[in-house]
Amino acid sequence: MAQNDTVTRILDTAEVLFAERGFAETSLRTITSKAKVNLAAVNYHFGSKKSLIQAVFARYLDPFTERFHRALDELEAHYGDQAIPLERLLETMASSVLEVPAERNSLKVFMRLLGLAYSQAQGHLRRYIQEEYGSVFTRFTALIRQATPELPDSERFWRLHFMLGSVIFTLSGLDALRDIAEKDYAEHVTVRDLVRRLRPVVVAAMQAPVPAHLSSASQEV
Amino acid sequence: MAQNDTVTRILDTAEVLFAERGFAETSLRTITSKAKVNLAAVNYHFGSKKSLIQAVFARYLDPFTERFHRALDELEAHYGDQAIPLERLLETMASSVLEVPAERNSLKVFMRLLGLAYSQAQGHLRRYIQEEYGSVFTRFTALIRQATPELPDSERFWRLHFMLGSVIFTLSGLDALRDIAEKDYAEHVTVRDLVRRLRPVVVAAMQAPVPAHLSSASQEV
DNA sequence: TCCAGTTATAAACATTTGTTTGAAATTTAG
DNA sequence: CTAAATTTCAAACAAATGTTTATAACTGGA
């Protein structure tokens, strides 16, 4: 119960605090005191604060990439050499994301961490995630390409990031938004509700008509 | 040339550094040394680091809200008591955003700051922006409501934030994304290009079919 | 010219940060 | 049981942070 308990307690506490306040704004002392662990434990078990941050991500991303790869395997097996429909791909990604935190803490934390990975400086984090988990994303985008052959490559690239932005932005800022929504519309929204709402929006966005003036001339806004 | 010069140089330097590294990650010493200004100047002219952050935002948001209000005035005058079409509203917002930094530094900085305002902890910032500039957003959403009467209120609320996420996420992470895009598609993308690409996507997303199972029962993902 | 009022400057202040140290406690293995 | 390895702990470290202070420099108007 000894060594693993300390490591786990640090990770559990750190992920919540990071999600709430960001990385730079969360000190090791805040983490260790809240986790009821000695200050030096972080450097002993993880080496540095940077490595702790990466470890927090790995604990979510490792199971996610594994599940997601497996799910994509099944899809490919089922569809053979036909292109997998866009809706199926999006559904698969959504359910892979949703399944992971079910067996651990909270989906909210996972989403918020993803948002931070983009928005916070932390160059080391982006590098780490890219190197460690970039291949799943590459595989996924290749499948999306087959599902949307009518889109020019560059247009699809940008639209994917538009949608990535929708998802991460909304889900990672969920708490603040939920407060407003609850006050105005008297409904309590869960992450799963939002994913349901996101689906038709994302599909429609990906299939929006491609503007004629693509690469050329700068016209009015 | 004396007093204003120092204030301006601090703001010019601070906005760039904030946009690059975030607020907590940018120290006053970094700002003042790069701005060739005494360390104490920030506290003398602005009072505190928090106030400096707010001042950086005000310098963009003040002209923006003024222009945007004016543009909405014109739209309302033109359309009388008819609802303003969604496309016109989105265009107006886009051009208001684009016009502001044209007369100052860079659009990129403005977008990145908006992204930070959401993602960084900085509770005081969110409060400040909400109190100072919340009314424009309220006015805008009211007009969007008239433009999309078929949408349930809550659905529109969330879709607006989905789209806000697309825009802020993409534009504020533009530098990193542009590097990838340039490498893969050999095209240099400007913010204006992206706004052009965003328009049909946002319109399609807002007009996506509303799922039948809206408020009730939790089904499969 | 001279004197308020404003601005600039260097130095110091008190905190907070991540990390390291060396000894104590605990666990593991033979 | 005992010796080695692992883990915990309190304390200290050096560096960096935002802010304050007291003095100097400068400014524009009488």
Short mmCIF file of C-alpha atoms (C1' of nucleotides) in Angstrom, two decimals:
data_model
loop_
_atom_site.label_atom_id
_atom_site.label_comp_id
_atom_site.label_asym_id
_atom_site.label_seq_id
_atom_site.Cartn_x
_atom_site.Cartn_y
_atom_site.Cartn_z
CA MET A 1 0.00 0.00 0.00
CA ALA A 2 3.00 2.21 0.47
CA GLN A 3 4.78 3.37 -2.67
CA ASN A 4 1.89 3.17 -5.09
CA ASP A 5 -0.40 4.94 -2.69
CA THR A 6 1.76 8.04 -2.60
CA VAL A 7 2.18 8.15 -6.37
CA THR A 8 -1.52 7.69 -6.96
CA ARG A 9 -2.49 10.28 -4.39
CA ILE A 10 -0.15 12.80 -5.98
CA LEU A 11 -1.55 12.13 -9.43
CA ASP A 12 -5.15 12.25 -8.24
CA THR A 13 -4.64 15.56 -6.50
CA ALA A 14 -2.47 17.08 -9.20
CA GLU A 15 -4.86 16.38 -12.06
CA VAL A 16 -7.72 18.09 -10.27
CA LEU A 17 -5.66 21.13 -9.32
CA PHE A 18 -4.09 21.42 -12.76
CA ALA A 19 -7.52 21.24 -14.34
CA GLU A 20 -8.83 23.94 -12.03
CA ARG A 21 -5.96 26.42 -12.15
CA GLY A 22 -3.47 25.49 -14.83
CA PHE A 23 0.08 24.29 -14.46
CA ALA A 24 2.08 27.37 -13.61
CA GLU A 25 -0.61 28.46 -11.19
CA THR A 26 -0.47 25.21 -9.23
CA SER A 27 2.51 24.87 -6.90
CA LEU A 28 4.01 21.62 -5.73
CA ARG A 29 3.31 22.69 -2.18
CA THR A 30 -0.37 23.06 -2.90
CA ILE A 31 -0.43 19.61 -4.44
CA THR A 32 1.52 17.83 -1.75
CA SER A 33 -0.26 19.44 1.15
CA LYS A 34 -3.67 18.66 -0.30
CA ALA A 35 -2.54 15.13 -1.08
CA LYS A 36 -1.16 14.76 2.45
CA VAL A 37 2.22 13.81 1.14
CA ASN A 38 5.66 15.20 1.78
CA LEU A 39 6.82 17.99 -0.50
CA ALA A 40 9.87 16.08 -1.65
CA ALA A 41 7.76 13.14 -2.77
CA VAL A 42 7.03 14.69 -6.14
CA ASN A 43 10.68 15.08 -7.02
CA TYR A 44 11.46 11.68 -5.61
CA HIS A 45 8.80 9.79 -7.55
CA PHE A 46 8.53 11.86 -10.71
CA GLY A 47 11.82 13.73 -10.90
CA SER A 48 10.42 17.15 -11.62
CA LYS A 49 7.24 19.12 -11.98
CA LYS A 50 7.40 18.81 -15.75
CA SER A 51 7.49 15.03 -15.51
CA LEU A 52 4.56 15.10 -13.12
CA ILE A 53 2.54 17.05 -15.66
CA GLN A 54 3.38 14.53 -18.35
CA ALA A 55 2.50 11.66 -16.04
CA VAL A 56 -0.92 13.18 -15.40
CA PHE A 57 -1.56 13.23 -19.13
CA ALA A 58 -0.19 9.76 -19.71
CA ARG A 59 -2.63 8.29 -17.22
CA TYR A 60 -5.49 9.47 -19.43
CA LEU A 61 -3.94 9.27 -22.87
CA ASP A 62 -2.47 5.78 -22.60
CA PRO A 63 -5.80 4.03 -22.11
CA PHE A 64 -7.44 6.38 -24.59
CA THR A 65 -5.06 5.69 -27.46
CA GLU A 66 -5.24 1.98 -26.78
CA ARG A 67 -9.04 1.96 -26.90
CA PHE A 68 -9.17 4.25 -29.86
CA HIS A 69 -6.75 2.15 -31.88
CA ARG A 70 -8.75 -0.96 -31.07
CA ALA A 71 -12.01 0.71 -32.05
CA LEU A 72 -10.51 1.87 -35.34
CA ASP A 73 -9.27 -1.67 -35.97
CA GLU A 74 -12.81 -2.97 -35.60
CA LEU A 75 -14.19 -0.28 -37.88
CA GLU A 76 -11.66 -1.04 -40.57
CA ALA A 77 -12.30 -4.74 -40.28
CA HIS A 78 -16.03 -4.16 -40.63
CA TYR A 79 -15.87 -1.84 -43.62
CA GLY A 80 -13.12 -3.67 -45.47
CA ASP A 81 -11.82 -1.45 -48.24
CA GLN A 82 -14.86 0.79 -48.30
CA ALA A 83 -14.48 4.22 -46.78
CA ILE A 84 -15.82 4.44 -43.24
CA PRO A 85 -18.65 6.99 -43.05
CA LEU A 86 -17.86 10.27 -41.36
CA GLU A 87 -20.54 9.79 -38.74
CA ARG A 88 -19.13 6.45 -37.70
CA LEU A 89 -15.65 7.88 -37.33
CA LEU A 90 -16.86 10.75 -35.20
CA GLU A 91 -18.99 8.47 -33.07
CA THR A 92 -16.06 6.18 -32.52
CA MET A 93 -13.82 8.98 -31.44
CA ALA A 94 -16.48 10.35 -29.12
CA SER A 95 -17.13 7.03 -27.44
CA SER A 96 -13.42 6.35 -27.03
CA VAL A 97 -13.00 9.67 -25.30
CA LEU A 98 -16.04 9.09 -23.16
CA GLU A 99 -15.11 5.58 -22.08
CA VAL A 100 -11.71 6.36 -20.68
CA PRO A 101 -12.48 8.54 -17.69
CA ALA A 102 -15.46 6.38 -16.82
CA GLU A 103 -13.05 3.99 -15.18
CA ARG A 104 -11.20 6.78 -13.45
CA ASN A 105 -12.02 10.12 -12.05
CA SER A 106 -13.99 12.55 -14.11
CA LEU A 107 -14.50 13.31 -17.75
CA LYS A 108 -14.45 16.97 -16.94
CA VAL A 109 -10.86 16.77 -15.77
CA PHE A 110 -9.81 14.94 -18.91
CA MET A 111 -11.40 17.55 -21.16
CA ARG A 112 -9.96 20.41 -19.21
CA LEU A 113 -6.50 18.90 -19.41
CA LEU A 114 -6.79 18.62 -23.16
CA GLY A 115 -7.73 22.26 -23.33
CA LEU A 116 -4.78 23.24 -21.20
CA ALA A 117 -2.42 21.20 -23.33
CA TYR A 118 -3.25 23.53 -26.18
CA SER A 119 -3.61 26.84 -24.48
CA GLN A 120 -0.90 26.83 -21.83
CA ALA A 121 2.63 27.63 -22.85
CA GLN A 122 4.34 24.42 -21.63
CA GLY A 123 6.29 23.68 -24.79
CA HIS A 124 7.52 20.44 -23.30
CA LEU A 125 3.95 19.19 -23.00
CA ARG A 126 3.05 19.76 -26.62
CA ARG A 127 6.26 18.05 -27.67
CA TYR A 128 5.61 15.13 -25.35
CA ILE A 129 2.03 14.63 -26.53
CA GLN A 130 2.99 14.94 -30.17
CA GLU A 131 5.79 12.41 -29.89
CA GLU A 132 3.92 10.00 -27.69
CA TYR A 133 0.42 10.13 -29.12
CA GLY A 134 0.76 11.78 -32.53
CA SER A 135 0.36 8.52 -34.43
CA VAL A 136 -3.28 7.95 -33.40
CA PHE A 137 -4.19 11.37 -34.62
CA THR A 138 -2.42 10.73 -37.91
CA ARG A 139 -4.31 7.48 -38.36
CA PHE A 140 -7.61 9.15 -37.57
CA THR A 141 -7.10 12.02 -39.99
CA ALA A 142 -6.20 9.58 -42.74
CA LEU A 143 -9.54 7.84 -42.23
CA ILE A 144 -11.37 11.16 -42.16
CA ARG A 145 -9.72 11.91 -45.48
CA GLN A 146 -11.28 8.82 -47.04
CA ALA A 147 -14.64 9.74 -45.56
CA THR A 148 -14.62 13.23 -47.06
CA PRO A 149 -13.05 12.86 -50.50
CA GLU A 150 -14.85 15.92 -51.80
CA LEU A 151 -12.89 18.23 -49.51
CA PRO A 152 -9.56 19.69 -50.59
CA ASP A 153 -6.83 18.52 -48.25
CA SER A 154 -6.13 21.91 -46.81
CA GLU A 155 -9.79 22.66 -46.29
CA ARG A 156 -10.26 19.41 -44.41
CA PHE A 157 -7.21 20.16 -42.31
CA TRP A 158 -8.63 23.46 -41.16
CA ARG A 159 -12.14 22.18 -40.64
CA LEU A 160 -10.84 19.41 -38.45
CA HIS A 161 -9.18 21.99 -36.28
CA PHE A 162 -12.26 24.15 -36.25
CA MET A 163 -14.18 21.20 -34.84
CA LEU A 164 -11.39 20.25 -32.48
CA GLY A 165 -11.68 23.78 -31.20
CA SER A 166 -15.42 23.48 -30.68
CA VAL A 167 -15.07 20.34 -28.69
CA ILE A 168 -12.10 21.23 -26.54
CA PHE A 169 -13.18 24.79 -25.96
CA THR A 170 -16.70 23.91 -24.93
CA LEU A 171 -15.93 20.85 -22.89
CA SER A 172 -12.94 22.32 -21.14
CA GLY A 173 -14.81 25.46 -20.22
CA LEU A 174 -17.87 23.48 -19.31
CA ASP A 175 -18.13 24.50 -15.70
CA ALA A 176 -18.34 28.21 -16.37
CA LEU A 177 -20.72 27.75 -19.30
CA ARG A 178 -22.91 25.35 -17.40
CA ASP A 179 -23.50 27.92 -14.71
CA ILE A 180 -24.80 30.39 -17.27
CA ALA A 181 -26.87 27.80 -19.09
CA GLU A 182 -28.43 26.54 -15.89
CA LYS A 183 -29.35 30.02 -14.80
CA ASP A 184 -30.89 30.92 -18.16
CA TYR A 185 -32.42 27.66 -19.29
CA ALA A 186 -32.84 25.78 -16.05
CA GLU A 187 -31.28 22.62 -17.35
CA HIS A 188 -28.32 20.74 -16.03
CA VAL A 189 -26.04 19.70 -18.87
CA THR A 190 -23.68 16.77 -18.70
CA VAL A 191 -20.67 16.19 -20.90
CA ARG A 192 -22.57 13.42 -22.56
CA ASP A 193 -25.41 15.80 -23.39
CA LEU A 194 -22.95 18.10 -25.03
CA VAL A 195 -21.41 15.33 -27.07
CA ARG A 196 -24.90 14.49 -28.30
CA ARG A 197 -25.44 18.09 -29.27
CA LEU A 198 -22.05 18.31 -30.91
CA ARG A 199 -22.53 15.45 -33.31
CA PRO A 200 -24.94 16.99 -35.83
CA VAL A 201 -23.09 20.28 -35.61
CA VAL A 202 -19.74 18.72 -36.41
CA VAL A 203 -21.15 16.67 -39.25
CA ALA A 204 -22.84 19.70 -40.79
CA ALA A 205 -19.69 21.76 -40.41
CA MET A 206 -17.50 19.17 -42.09
CA GLN A 207 -19.97 18.90 -44.97
CA ALA A 208 -20.49 22.63 -45.46
CA PRO A 209 -20.13 23.84 -49.05
CA VAL A 210 -16.58 24.68 -50.06
CA PRO A 211 -16.25 28.35 -50.98
CA ALA A 212 -15.23 28.91 -54.59
CA HIS A 213 -12.45 31.43 -53.89
CA LEU A 214 -10.19 29.05 -52.05
CA SER A 215 -6.54 29.75 -52.44
CA SER A 216 -6.62 32.91 -54.52
CA ALA A 217 -7.34 36.64 -54.38
CA SER A 218 -8.20 38.56 -51.23
CA GLN A 219 -11.71 39.92 -51.47
CA GLU A 220 -13.94 41.57 -48.98
CA VAL A 221 -14.15 39.96 -45.58
CA MET B 1 6.99 62.18 -25.18
CA ALA B 2 7.68 61.23 -21.61
CA GLN B 3 4.80 59.71 -19.66
CA ASN B 4 2.82 58.28 -22.52
CA ASP B 5 5.89 56.75 -24.10
CA THR B 6 6.60 54.57 -21.10
CA VAL B 7 3.01 53.46 -20.73
CA THR B 8 2.75 52.63 -24.41
CA ARG B 9 6.03 50.78 -24.48
CA ILE B 10 4.97 48.67 -21.53
CA LEU B 11 1.65 47.82 -23.13
CA ASP B 12 3.24 47.05 -26.50
CA THR B 13 5.77 44.72 -24.96
CA ALA B 14 3.38 43.14 -22.49
CA GLU B 15 0.74 42.22 -25.05
CA VAL B 16 3.26 40.40 -27.20
CA LEU B 17 4.79 38.51 -24.29
CA PHE B 18 1.42 37.65 -22.79
CA ALA B 19 0.25 36.35 -26.15
CA GLU B 20 3.37 34.23 -26.50
CA ARG B 21 3.66 32.75 -23.03
CA GLY B 22 0.56 33.47 -20.97
CA PHE B 23 0.18 35.71 -17.95
CA ALA B 24 1.65 33.75 -15.09
CA GLU B 25 4.56 32.73 -17.28
CA THR B 26 5.47 36.33 -18.08
CA SER B 27 7.22 38.19 -15.30
CA LEU B 28 7.25 41.93 -14.85
CA ARG B 29 11.01 41.83 -15.09
CA THR B 30 10.85 40.24 -18.51
CA ILE B 31 8.41 42.88 -19.66
CA THR B 32 10.24 45.88 -18.28
CA SER B 33 13.67 44.79 -19.42
CA LYS B 34 12.44 44.08 -22.95
CA ALA B 35 10.56 47.37 -22.96
CA LYS B 36 13.67 49.16 -21.68
CA VAL B 37 11.75 50.57 -18.78
CA ASN B 38 12.35 50.51 -15.07
CA LEU B 39 10.85 47.60 -13.16
CA ALA B 40 8.86 49.87 -10.87
CA ALA B 41 7.22 51.61 -13.82
CA VAL B 42 4.54 48.95 -14.11
CA ASN B 43 3.40 49.37 -10.54
CA TYR B 44 3.67 53.12 -10.81
CA HIS B 45 1.58 53.49 -13.96
CA PHE B 46 -0.78 50.55 -13.64
CA GLY B 47 -0.82 49.74 -9.95
CA SER B 48 -0.36 46.01 -10.23
CA LYS B 49 0.24 43.21 -12.67
CA LYS B 50 -3.45 42.38 -12.70
CA SER B 51 -4.32 45.90 -13.77
CA LEU B 52 -1.69 45.75 -16.48
CA ILE B 53 -3.31 42.61 -17.86
CA GLN B 54 -6.69 44.32 -17.89
CA ALA B 55 -5.21 47.40 -19.55
CA VAL B 56 -3.79 45.24 -22.32
CA PHE B 57 -7.24 43.87 -23.00
CA ALA B 58 -8.95 47.22 -22.78
CA ARG B 59 -6.71 48.62 -25.49
CA TYR B 60 -8.16 46.06 -27.89
CA LEU B 61 -11.66 45.64 -26.56
CA ASP B 62 -12.56 49.30 -26.21
CA PRO B 63 -12.23 50.09 -29.91
CA PHE B 64 -13.74 46.73 -30.80
CA THR B 65 -16.92 47.16 -28.79
CA GLU B 66 -17.33 50.69 -30.09
CA ARG B 67 -17.04 49.60 -33.71
CA PHE B 68 -19.20 46.57 -33.17
CA HIS B 69 -21.97 48.55 -31.53
CA ARG B 70 -21.87 51.04 -34.38
CA ALA B 71 -21.95 48.29 -37.00
CA LEU B 72 -24.93 46.67 -35.28
CA ASP B 73 -26.66 50.04 -35.19
CA GLU B 74 -26.31 50.32 -38.94
CA LEU B 75 -27.54 46.78 -39.48
CA GLU B 76 -30.62 47.37 -37.35
CA ALA B 77 -31.33 50.65 -39.09
CA HIS B 78 -31.10 48.97 -42.46
CA TYR B 79 -33.28 45.98 -41.65
CA GLY B 80 -35.85 47.85 -39.61
CA ASP B 81 -38.02 45.38 -37.77
CA GLN B 82 -37.11 42.45 -39.98
CA ALA B 83 -34.71 39.92 -38.53
CA ILE B 84 -31.13 40.42 -39.67
CA PRO B 85 -29.92 37.35 -41.57
CA LEU B 86 -27.45 35.12 -39.78
CA GLU B 87 -24.79 35.58 -42.44
CA ARG B 88 -24.94 39.33 -42.11
CA LEU B 89 -24.53 39.13 -38.35
CA LEU B 90 -21.55 36.83 -38.60
CA GLU B 91 -19.95 38.96 -41.29
CA THR B 92 -20.41 42.04 -39.18
CA MET B 93 -18.81 40.47 -36.18
CA ALA B 94 -15.93 39.17 -38.26
CA SER B 95 -15.21 42.50 -39.86
CA SER B 96 -15.43 44.30 -36.54
CA VAL B 97 -12.88 41.93 -35.09
CA LEU B 98 -10.66 42.25 -38.13
CA GLU B 99 -10.74 46.03 -38.29
CA VAL B 100 -9.55 46.72 -34.80
CA PRO B 101 -6.00 45.44 -34.81
CA ALA B 102 -5.45 46.83 -38.30
CA GLU B 103 -4.86 50.18 -36.70
CA ARG B 104 -2.63 48.70 -34.06
CA ASN B 105 -0.24 45.88 -33.79
CA SER B 106 -1.28 42.47 -34.92
CA LEU B 107 -4.47 40.54 -35.28
CA LYS B 108 -2.67 37.45 -34.09
CA VAL B 109 -2.00 39.02 -30.71
CA PHE B 110 -5.63 40.02 -30.33
CA MET B 111 -6.86 36.51 -31.08
CA ARG B 112 -4.33 34.91 -28.81
CA LEU B 113 -5.33 37.21 -25.98
CA LEU B 114 -8.96 36.23 -26.42
CA GLY B 115 -7.97 32.60 -26.20
CA LEU B 116 -5.99 33.22 -23.05
CA ALA B 117 -8.87 35.09 -21.46
CA TYR B 118 -10.81 31.87 -21.58
CA SER B 119 -8.22 29.26 -20.88
CA GLN B 120 -6.00 30.87 -18.25
CA ALA B 121 -7.13 30.82 -14.69
CA GLN B 122 -7.09 34.59 -14.00
CA GLY B 123 -10.53 34.87 -12.46
CA HIS B 124 -10.17 38.64 -12.23
CA LEU B 125 -9.83 38.83 -16.00
CA ARG B 126 -13.02 36.96 -16.76
CA ARG B 127 -14.85 39.09 -14.25
CA TYR B 128 -13.41 42.27 -15.71
CA ILE B 129 -14.28 41.36 -19.29
CA GLN B 130 -17.75 40.22 -18.36
CA GLU B 131 -18.53 43.41 -16.47
CA GLU B 132 -16.91 45.74 -18.95
CA TYR B 133 -17.85 44.19 -22.26
CA GLY B 134 -20.66 41.75 -21.50
CA SER B 135 -23.35 44.01 -22.89
CA VAL B 136 -22.13 43.80 -26.50
CA PHE B 137 -22.22 40.07 -26.35
CA THR B 138 -25.72 40.15 -24.92
CA ARG B 139 -26.88 42.42 -27.70
CA PHE B 140 -25.27 40.21 -30.32
CA THR B 141 -26.82 37.01 -29.00
CA ALA B 142 -30.23 38.65 -28.92
CA LEU B 143 -29.90 39.42 -32.63
CA ILE B 144 -28.67 35.91 -33.35
CA ARG B 145 -31.81 34.70 -31.62
CA GLN B 146 -34.01 36.58 -34.07
CA ALA B 147 -31.95 35.25 -36.96
CA THR B 148 -32.40 31.62 -35.90
CA PRO B 149 -35.96 31.36 -34.58
CA GLU B 150 -36.12 27.65 -35.37
CA LEU B 151 -33.50 26.84 -32.75
CA PRO B 152 -34.48 26.15 -29.15
CA ASP B 153 -32.86 28.70 -26.88
CA SER B 154 -30.58 26.25 -25.13
CA GLU B 155 -29.50 24.67 -28.39
CA ARG B 156 -28.59 28.05 -29.80
CA PHE B 157 -26.68 28.90 -26.65
CA TRP B 158 -24.51 25.86 -26.97
CA ARG B 159 -24.00 26.16 -30.70
CA LEU B 160 -22.85 29.72 -30.29
CA HIS B 161 -20.22 28.50 -27.88
CA PHE B 162 -19.23 25.67 -30.16
CA MET B 163 -18.56 28.23 -32.84
CA LEU B 164 -16.86 30.61 -30.47
CA GLY B 165 -14.60 27.70 -29.64
CA SER B 166 -13.79 27.07 -33.29
CA VAL B 167 -12.83 30.63 -33.88
CA ILE B 168 -10.85 31.32 -30.75
CA PHE B 169 -9.16 27.95 -30.68
CA THR B 170 -8.06 28.06 -34.29
CA LEU B 171 -7.07 31.69 -34.46
CA SER B 172 -5.30 31.73 -31.12
CA GLY B 173 -3.32 28.63 -31.94
CA LEU B 174 -2.72 29.82 -35.44
CA ASP B 175 1.06 29.93 -35.34
CA ALA B 176 1.51 26.30 -34.42
CA LEU B 177 -1.17 25.15 -36.85
CA ARG B 178 0.18 27.27 -39.66
CA ASP B 179 3.54 25.59 -39.40
CA ILE B 180 1.94 22.21 -39.93
CA ALA B 181 -0.32 23.43 -42.70
CA GLU B 182 2.53 25.09 -44.52
CA LYS B 183 4.67 22.00 -44.36
CA ASP B 184 1.90 19.72 -45.61
CA TYR B 185 0.05 21.90 -48.06
CA ALA B 186 2.65 24.50 -48.99
CA GLU B 187 0.32 27.41 -48.51
CA HIS B 188 0.71 30.36 -46.22
CA VAL B 189 -2.53 31.08 -44.40
CA THR B 190 -3.44 34.47 -43.02
CA VAL B 191 -6.02 35.17 -40.37
CA ARG B 192 -8.20 36.65 -43.07
CA ASP B 193 -8.01 33.43 -45.04
CA LEU B 194 -9.16 31.53 -42.01
CA VAL B 195 -12.06 33.87 -41.43
CA ARG B 196 -13.10 33.26 -45.02
CA ARG B 197 -12.93 29.54 -44.44
CA LEU B 198 -14.79 29.80 -41.17
CA ARG B 199 -17.86 31.54 -42.52
CA PRO B 200 -19.55 28.67 -44.39
CA VAL B 201 -18.60 26.28 -41.63
CA VAL B 202 -20.16 28.40 -38.93
CA VAL B 203 -23.31 29.01 -40.94
CA ALA B 204 -23.71 25.30 -41.65
CA ALA B 205 -23.10 24.44 -38.02
CA MET B 206 -25.68 26.90 -36.76
CA GLN B 207 -28.22 25.57 -39.23
CA ALA B 208 -27.57 21.89 -38.59
CA PRO B 209 -30.68 19.80 -37.92
CA VAL B 210 -31.78 19.75 -34.30
CA PRO B 211 -31.66 16.25 -32.85
CA ALA B 212 -35.05 14.93 -31.76
CA HIS B 213 -33.98 13.71 -28.30
CA LEU B 214 -33.12 17.10 -26.91
CA SER B 215 -33.65 17.53 -23.22
CA SER B 216 -34.70 14.04 -22.19
CA ALA B 217 -33.38 10.50 -21.61
CA SER B 218 -29.75 9.45 -21.80
CA GLN B 219 -29.30 7.07 -24.69
CA GLU B 220 -26.19 5.66 -26.30
CA VAL B 221 -23.41 8.05 -27.07
"C1'" DT C 1 14.48 81.18 -12.37
"C1'" DC C 2 12.48 78.39 -9.24
"C1'" DC C 3 9.33 75.39 -7.40
"C1'" DA C 4 5.51 72.12 -7.22
"C1'" DG C 5 4.08 67.84 -9.51
"C1'" DT C 6 5.11 64.12 -12.09
"C1'" DT C 7 8.06 60.42 -13.59
"C1'" DA C 8 12.27 57.55 -13.40
"C1'" DT C 9 15.54 54.83 -10.97
"C1'" DA C 10 18.14 51.61 -7.95
"C1'" DA C 11 17.77 49.09 -4.03
"C1'" DA C 12 15.59 46.41 -0.88
"C1'" DC C 13 11.53 43.71 0.81
"C1'" DA C 14 8.88 39.80 1.91
"C1'" DT C 15 7.03 35.66 -0.41
"C1'" DT C 16 6.90 31.98 -3.13
"C1'" DT C 17 8.78 28.91 -6.22
"C1'" DG C 18 11.11 24.07 -7.62
"C1'" DT C 19 14.72 21.37 -6.08
"C1'" DT C 20 18.27 19.11 -3.07
"C1'" DT C 21 20.09 17.15 1.08
"C1'" DG C 22 20.96 13.89 4.70
"C1'" DA C 23 19.11 11.39 8.13
"C1'" DA C 24 15.15 8.64 9.80
"C1'" DA C 25 11.59 5.28 8.99
"C1'" DT C 26 9.80 1.58 6.52
"C1'" DT C 27 9.58 -2.22 3.39
"C1'" DT C 28 11.63 -6.07 0.96
"C1'" DA C 29 14.41 -10.08 0.47
"C1'" DG C 30 17.74 -13.64 1.76
"C1'" DC D 1 16.20 -11.86 12.04
"C1'" DT D 2 19.00 -8.94 9.62
"C1'" DA D 3 20.92 -6.36 6.02
"C1'" DA D 4 19.98 -3.87 1.88
"C1'" DA D 5 16.94 -1.13 -0.68
"C1'" DT D 6 13.24 1.84 -0.91
"C1'" DT D 7 10.50 5.47 0.74
"C1'" DT D 8 9.41 9.35 3.91
"C1'" DC D 9 10.46 13.47 6.16
"C1'" DA D 10 12.00 18.11 7.93
"C1'" DA D 11 15.00 21.43 6.73
"C1'" DA D 12 17.52 24.21 3.90
"C1'" DC D 13 18.80 26.07 -0.73
"C1'" DA D 14 19.11 29.20 -4.47
"C1'" DA D 15 16.47 31.58 -7.61
"C1'" DA D 16 12.58 34.24 -9.02
"C1'" DT D 17 8.47 36.69 -8.16
"C1'" DG D 18 5.37 41.17 -7.35
"C1'" DT D 19 5.58 45.14 -4.70
"C1'" DT D 20 7.37 49.10 -1.97
"C1'" DT D 21 10.50 52.76 -0.70
"C1'" DA D 22 13.39 56.64 -0.81
"C1'" DT D 23 15.98 59.37 -3.76
"C1'" DA D 24 17.02 61.40 -8.01
"C1'" DA D 25 15.70 63.45 -12.45
"C1'" DC D 26 12.77 65.81 -15.05
"C1'" DT D 27 8.67 68.60 -16.40
"C1'" DG D 28 5.85 72.70 -17.23
"C1'" DG D 29 3.86 76.93 -15.34
"C1'" DA D 30 4.27 81.37 -12.26
#
